[in-house]
Structures are given as C-alpha cells and as structure tokens.
XYZ file of C-alpha atoms in Angstrom:
365
model
C 48.459 -116.736 80.247
C 47.943 -113.986 83.333
C 51.107 -111.925 83.334
C 52.432 -109.150 86.561
C 53.329 -106.179 84.838
C 56.018 -105.072 88.067
C 58.601 -107.357 88.726
C 61.410 -107.228 91.171
C 61.123 -103.604 92.067
C 61.422 -101.188 95.336
C 59.278 -98.728 96.440
C 59.533 -96.111 99.045
C 57.208 -96.367 101.778
C 54.005 -93.945 100.856
C 55.124 -94.446 97.009
C 51.787 -95.444 94.986
C 51.697 -97.868 92.422
C 49.228 -100.591 90.805
C 49.461 -104.554 90.467
C 47.843 -106.577 88.203
C 46.872 -108.999 90.756
C 47.045 -109.317 94.664
C 48.558 -112.530 97.053
C 45.054 -112.258 98.449
C 42.354 -113.339 96.619
C 40.523 -110.383 94.587
C 36.710 -110.942 95.151
C 36.227 -106.967 94.022
C 39.301 -105.058 92.001
C 40.066 -102.004 91.736
C 39.780 -102.156 87.861
C 38.129 -104.978 85.968
C 38.080 -106.210 82.482
C 37.015 -108.958 80.509
C 41.153 -109.163 80.326
C 42.177 -107.712 83.338
C 42.217 -107.581 86.664
C 44.540 -104.346 88.482
C 44.553 -104.103 92.324
C 46.239 -100.450 93.181
C 48.688 -99.764 95.941
C 47.204 -96.240 97.073
C 50.259 -95.755 99.553
C 53.079 -98.547 99.472
C 53.944 -99.626 103.042
C 56.287 -101.723 105.261
C 53.622 -104.660 105.088
C 53.174 -104.588 101.399
C 56.843 -106.335 100.773
C 55.826 -109.729 99.264
C 55.856 -112.039 96.341
C 52.739 -111.625 94.212
C 51.224 -113.642 91.622
C 47.869 -113.489 89.428
C 45.894 -116.670 88.845
C 42.848 -116.886 86.837
C 40.354 -119.712 86.904
C 38.367 -120.398 83.324
C 37.191 -123.160 81.685
C 39.674 -124.264 78.913
C 38.769 -126.134 75.527
C 41.099 -128.946 77.376
C 39.696 -129.018 80.463
C 41.405 -126.816 82.246
C 40.438 -124.377 84.666
C 42.727 -122.183 86.101
C 46.328 -120.392 85.219
C 49.249 -118.116 87.315
C 51.091 -115.576 86.409
C 54.880 -115.704 87.085
C 56.002 -114.411 91.054
C 56.001 -110.277 91.064
C 58.340 -109.102 94.447
C 57.412 -105.863 95.707
C 60.829 -104.458 97.917
C 60.100 -101.604 99.677
C 62.713 -99.149 100.442
C 63.298 -96.581 103.857
C 65.638 -93.791 103.613
C 68.078 -93.803 106.730
C 67.924 -91.031 108.978
C 70.485 -88.993 111.184
C 71.974 -91.349 113.708
C 70.209 -90.695 116.984
C 72.771 -88.558 118.835
C 76.337 -88.160 119.293
C 78.709 -90.730 119.570
C 79.273 -91.667 123.419
C 82.458 -93.018 124.240
C 83.891 -94.865 127.180
C 85.847 -93.957 129.501
C 84.806 -90.301 128.878
C 86.715 -88.826 131.119
C 89.798 -89.043 132.696
C 91.409 -90.630 129.346
C 95.300 -91.468 129.320
C 97.614 -91.297 126.646
C 97.851 -95.437 125.489
C 94.408 -95.506 126.938
C 91.476 -97.549 124.441
C 88.452 -96.000 123.953
C 85.598 -97.128 122.770
C 83.212 -95.128 120.491
C 79.464 -96.333 119.545
C 76.936 -94.877 117.528
C 73.385 -95.340 116.449
C 70.729 -94.914 114.607
C 68.652 -95.313 111.515
C 70.622 -96.875 108.315
C 67.983 -97.381 106.596
C 66.437 -100.323 103.744
C 68.371 -102.201 102.582
C 70.553 -102.199 105.036
C 73.078 -99.498 105.473
C 76.225 -98.650 107.630
C 78.004 -96.355 109.798
C 81.786 -95.276 109.120
C 83.817 -93.775 111.283
C 86.312 -90.854 111.038
C 89.125 -89.452 112.950
C 89.837 -85.866 112.776
C 92.873 -84.608 114.510
C 93.014 -81.301 115.485
C 95.558 -78.458 116.492
C 95.039 -76.309 119.530
C 92.962 -73.513 116.691
C 90.771 -76.574 116.079
C 91.955 -76.663 112.754
C 92.533 -80.272 111.415
C 96.086 -81.975 111.180
C 95.142 -85.153 110.056
C 91.929 -87.169 108.841
C 91.568 -90.562 108.747
C 88.791 -92.502 107.920
C 87.731 -95.984 109.045
C 85.502 -98.507 106.588
C 85.926 -101.792 107.899
C 83.864 -101.534 111.372
C 81.038 -103.852 111.682
C 77.256 -102.229 112.002
C 75.503 -104.469 113.448
C 71.126 -104.075 112.149
C 68.098 -105.184 113.873
C 64.703 -104.269 111.583
C 62.315 -101.664 113.465
C 58.990 -102.733 114.163
C 56.431 -101.415 112.500
C 58.456 -99.692 110.202
C 60.544 -100.808 107.136
C 64.000 -99.743 107.865
C 66.598 -101.074 110.021
C 68.396 -99.770 113.465
C 72.527 -100.016 113.240
C 75.092 -99.821 115.821
C 78.204 -99.697 115.043
C 81.548 -99.722 117.358
C 84.874 -98.197 117.109
C 87.984 -98.727 119.521
C 90.810 -96.292 119.444
C 94.228 -96.334 121.457
C 94.601 -93.025 122.174
C 97.737 -91.099 121.402
C 99.042 -87.221 122.499
C 98.382 -86.335 119.408
C 94.293 -86.998 120.043
C 94.174 -84.620 122.396
C 91.707 -81.898 120.702
C 90.351 -84.435 118.170
C 86.773 -85.386 117.307
C 85.362 -88.583 115.976
C 82.703 -88.739 113.794
C 79.982 -91.100 112.580
C 78.623 -90.989 109.260
C 75.547 -93.040 107.993
C 76.388 -95.328 104.050
C 73.270 -95.851 102.511
C 73.376 -98.195 98.929
C 77.247 -98.354 99.159
C 76.911 -93.628 98.782
C 78.299 -91.441 102.323
C 75.625 -89.614 103.363
C 75.274 -86.240 104.748
C 74.249 -88.059 107.594
C 76.791 -87.718 110.848
C 77.230 -87.122 114.496
C 80.567 -86.219 115.955
C 81.728 -85.971 119.172
C 83.445 -82.840 121.130
C 86.656 -82.451 121.173
C 87.816 -85.133 122.830
C 90.628 -84.092 126.281
C 93.746 -86.368 126.044
C 96.262 -86.369 129.168
C 99.288 -86.849 128.572
C 102.819 -85.829 130.573
C 105.361 -83.075 129.828
C 107.867 -83.643 127.104
C 109.729 -81.395 124.888
C 110.759 -79.312 127.006
C 113.269 -76.096 126.151
C 115.002 -72.953 127.084
C 115.839 -70.438 125.136
C 118.252 -67.109 126.309
C 117.749 -63.524 125.409
C 119.946 -61.948 124.356
C 121.481 -64.800 121.805
C 124.949 -64.563 122.678
C 127.429 -67.724 122.840
C 129.071 -65.506 125.519
C 128.562 -62.264 127.545
C 131.075 -59.692 129.283
C 130.645 -59.328 132.910
C 128.677 -56.284 133.700
C 126.398 -56.982 130.519
C 122.688 -56.161 130.947
C 120.343 -58.999 132.119
C 119.759 -62.358 130.882
C 116.737 -63.707 130.195
C 115.923 -68.013 129.908
C 112.717 -69.073 128.692
C 111.517 -72.786 129.782
C 108.301 -74.159 127.023
C 107.210 -77.588 127.116
C 104.495 -79.796 125.980
C 101.719 -81.638 127.579
C 98.509 -81.793 128.876
C 97.033 -80.372 131.192
C 99.622 -77.882 130.404
C 102.441 -77.342 132.612
C 101.428 -73.826 135.165
C 103.859 -71.225 135.988
C 104.664 -72.977 139.241
C 105.258 -76.327 137.651
C 108.434 -74.980 136.204
C 111.782 -74.603 138.405
C 114.984 -73.200 138.078
C 118.081 -74.490 139.191
C 121.675 -73.789 139.095
C 123.530 -77.674 137.850
C 126.582 -76.184 140.765
C 124.074 -76.041 143.031
C 120.508 -78.062 142.392
C 119.611 -78.244 146.424
C 118.942 -75.043 146.069
C 115.795 -73.421 143.273
C 116.859 -70.683 142.010
C 112.530 -69.578 141.608
C 109.858 -70.810 139.956
C 107.876 -69.844 136.472
C 108.467 -70.216 133.224
C 111.659 -67.216 132.853
C 114.544 -66.713 134.646
C 116.470 -63.569 134.862
C 120.095 -63.397 135.257
C 120.486 -59.838 136.891
C 123.386 -59.705 138.330
C 125.886 -60.858 135.410
C 129.034 -61.903 136.886
C 132.379 -64.232 136.119
C 130.589 -66.673 139.171
C 127.383 -67.090 137.478
C 128.715 -68.999 134.746
C 126.913 -72.379 134.953
C 124.355 -74.922 133.439
C 121.376 -73.784 134.203
C 118.137 -76.365 134.620
C 114.599 -75.868 133.782
C 112.701 -78.726 135.790
C 108.934 -78.875 134.088
C 106.138 -80.390 135.711
C 102.225 -81.521 135.672
C 99.548 -83.952 137.136
C 96.791 -85.886 136.468
C 94.809 -88.741 138.016
C 96.555 -88.638 141.047
C 100.276 -88.936 138.845
C 102.995 -86.226 138.250
C 105.170 -86.128 135.406
C 108.303 -84.355 135.253
C 111.344 -83.639 132.842
C 113.764 -81.002 131.975
C 116.828 -79.529 130.334
C 119.442 -77.547 130.394
C 121.594 -74.605 129.002
C 125.429 -73.539 129.596
C 125.506 -69.732 130.191
C 129.470 -68.489 129.685
C 130.056 -65.346 131.292
C 133.996 -64.125 130.776
C 136.112 -61.168 132.679
C 136.044 -57.903 131.137
C 139.306 -56.924 129.976
C 139.694 -52.904 130.500
C 142.609 -51.275 128.552
C 144.382 -47.991 130.682
C 146.624 -45.234 129.377
C 148.322 -42.699 131.161
C 151.394 -39.761 130.827
C 153.786 -40.325 133.399
C 156.946 -37.565 133.346
C 160.322 -38.277 134.405
C 162.004 -35.339 135.127
C 166.299 -35.741 135.071
C 168.362 -33.638 136.672
C 172.094 -32.664 135.514
C 174.710 -30.702 137.079
C 178.370 -29.480 135.861
C 180.195 -29.663 138.881
C 183.743 -28.427 137.502
C 182.826 -24.580 138.165
C 179.741 -25.004 139.820
C 178.102 -23.113 137.141
C 175.179 -24.190 135.986
C 172.347 -26.897 136.198
C 169.248 -27.971 134.218
C 166.320 -29.882 134.624
C 164.961 -31.780 131.715
C 161.112 -32.987 131.600
C 160.334 -36.532 129.085
C 157.085 -37.495 128.673
C 156.051 -41.062 128.009
C 152.964 -42.630 127.674
C 152.738 -45.936 130.003
C 149.731 -48.325 128.314
C 149.072 -51.258 130.910
C 146.210 -54.166 130.582
C 144.864 -56.175 133.510
C 141.581 -57.813 134.621
C 140.463 -55.655 136.558
C 140.060 -51.835 136.654
C 142.543 -49.669 138.133
C 142.540 -46.354 139.337
C 144.589 -44.130 137.551
C 145.443 -40.464 139.474
C 145.606 -37.135 137.431
C 148.938 -35.516 138.967
C 151.563 -37.893 137.108
C 153.984 -35.530 138.603
C 153.621 -37.165 141.786
C 155.615 -39.255 143.542
C 152.135 -41.765 144.541
C 151.445 -41.662 140.615
C 154.761 -42.967 139.756
C 154.981 -45.699 142.136
C 150.903 -46.639 141.603
C 151.842 -46.637 137.769
C 155.144 -48.966 137.609
C 153.421 -51.349 140.521
C 150.957 -51.990 138.377
C 153.198 -52.527 135.170
C 155.545 -54.709 137.364
C 151.817 -56.563 138.027
C 151.014 -56.425 134.344
C 154.250 -58.365 133.808
C 153.742 -60.791 136.220
C 150.574 -62.101 134.581
C 149.928 -64.207 131.656
C 146.561 -62.641 130.843
C 147.819 -59.281 130.936
C 150.613 -56.495 129.018
C 152.351 -53.257 129.339
C 154.136 -51.302 126.825
C 156.646 -48.078 127.546
C 156.923 -45.595 125.199
C 159.892 -43.185 125.913
C-alpha cells in the first residue's frame, strides 16, 4: 500500500520539504525508484497548503490496477508582524471626561490567525505608570491577505474617559498562538479635559491665630484640572465683601495684619475648555487678635506734714509706688513722674483700666 510520510504538519512560508506524492499527476518525479516516487518542494508557498495523497497504478494478481495512500495535509504558517501604525482613536482631540473614545488597531496577525490584545497605561505627570489595565476579550476580525499566507486583523476598543486617563497611553499588542509577542504599537499621551477640582488653601505661617501687627500672612491656593488653572484663573475674596475681589493669582498676602482683617478668605479657581467655563471655591478663616500691652511706671507721691503748735517744723516725705496697668492699646507714659500731668495721666489710665473688663491695674505702695 502506498504511504505518504508527512501528515498533518505545518510549515513556514519558504520552508523546504519533500513529499512522496503530490495531488497533481506526477509523471516525472524528482526522485524515483522501483518502490517510491518523491516530489520535493524547494520553497513552500501559500498555495502549497493542501491535502496530498499518492496513488499507484499496477497490475495485481487479484486483478486490481491501482492503490491510494491516506491523505496528508500541508499547513503553511505565516509569522505575524508589528501593527501597521499607532492605534487611531476617535475623537482624537477635545476629549472630555465622560466621553467614549474608540481605538482601532490593524495589522498582520499571522497564520494561524492571531489576535490583538489591548493595554491601558495610566501615568502621572512625569510619565511614570501608576496603573496598568489589560483588555483580553476584545474581538479581532481578520481576512486573509491576497497572495500571502497570513491574515490582516482589526480590533477595536471603546473606553469611557476619566480624569485619570489624562496623560495615559493605550497599547495594541499581537498575540500569536496564545503567546503575547513583542510586536506592539501605542498611542501618544492622551489629553483628557476635565473641570477644576480639589481646590485647597494653605497659609504661612501656619499659626491658628495671629497677633495684631504680626508679619505678613501668605495664602496659597492650589487645584487640579485640565487645562490647569492659570494665574488669572484664581480670584480672592473676603466673605464679608464678596462683591469686591481682593485680587488674582495663586497667592494672596495680608500685609496689614490688623483686627479688622479677621475674616473668611475665599479662593475661586476657574478653567475653560470646549467653550465651557468651570469654577470651584474654598475658604480659610484667618483670626487676628487684639495686641495686649502691659505698661509699668513709677510714680512719686509727695506728702507734707506740718506741726503748727509752735510753728517750728515742717517736713516733706516722698513715697514711691509702682503702678501697673494693662489696656487694649498702647498709651504714652510720661518720663517725669513728679509732674502733675503725669499723675493725671496715670490715674486716668488706672481708672479706665478699672472700668474695662479686658484690663487690670495694680498699685503697689
């Protein structure tokens, strides 16, 4: 019985092999002998993929005149190639958070037919990957390319854009015979517009409250958004007068640190894209307290004693006392404590301090 030696085998295009018989009538075998006839394929081509069998004609003692071998299959393989180009996506510009974007990848996926695998890489502003998400189940449709042994595949991926997809890249990779190949193309960084958010104010110094007359207080406003908020996109207000802006820019400095500057300070951040304007605000309370000042002065009292019986003697006795008084604002203390004006000033201040619940005085004799 005739036999075919190569059965159910696959060969790459260009592979050299030999077959004992061919599907065509072999009237002039490459090699022949009394018991075999061999046909040799010097270079496998796509059209060589077929079923092969060998039939021998002879005169048998039982009257038979021919016999056939089992069928042998030649399967021609084709290697995949890098995707044709960087994946295209629609829309390709003006993408907003919440938009659906369709990515398309095409190219030679080889034979047997391979497929495309998708991967999304979310990245930070420095380009470092912070999240990798594969998409394994997207369908790859393919058609055999004329004149070749391979298939041209097409795959689509639809993603709903989030703000975290800003600066992301999407990669299309060939998978051949279930093995991911080092054959891929990826998009450039994707620009995703999203409204301003995460507005925050910090203060410097970070004191919980400030004394009147202290150094300047600097407020700094930060935010997230794409496009980023520009310097003119930040506006400052006091809660007590929201109809009048204090200025623009990411920082605001309170130079005049006085009690009446105590307030809630508001930062409004704004960005714009695709003809739309978005804004968000936050506030911070700045507490400025009255400065408390303690004054100490020395006052001399003069006491006169007179003996009138014999009109003989008279003497003067000086006593010094310390007067401390504490009031809500600075008072001038005269240097000449013996003058009438000084005594009037000190006692007047003491009286006012006594009347004030926020003040006190002590007289020490």
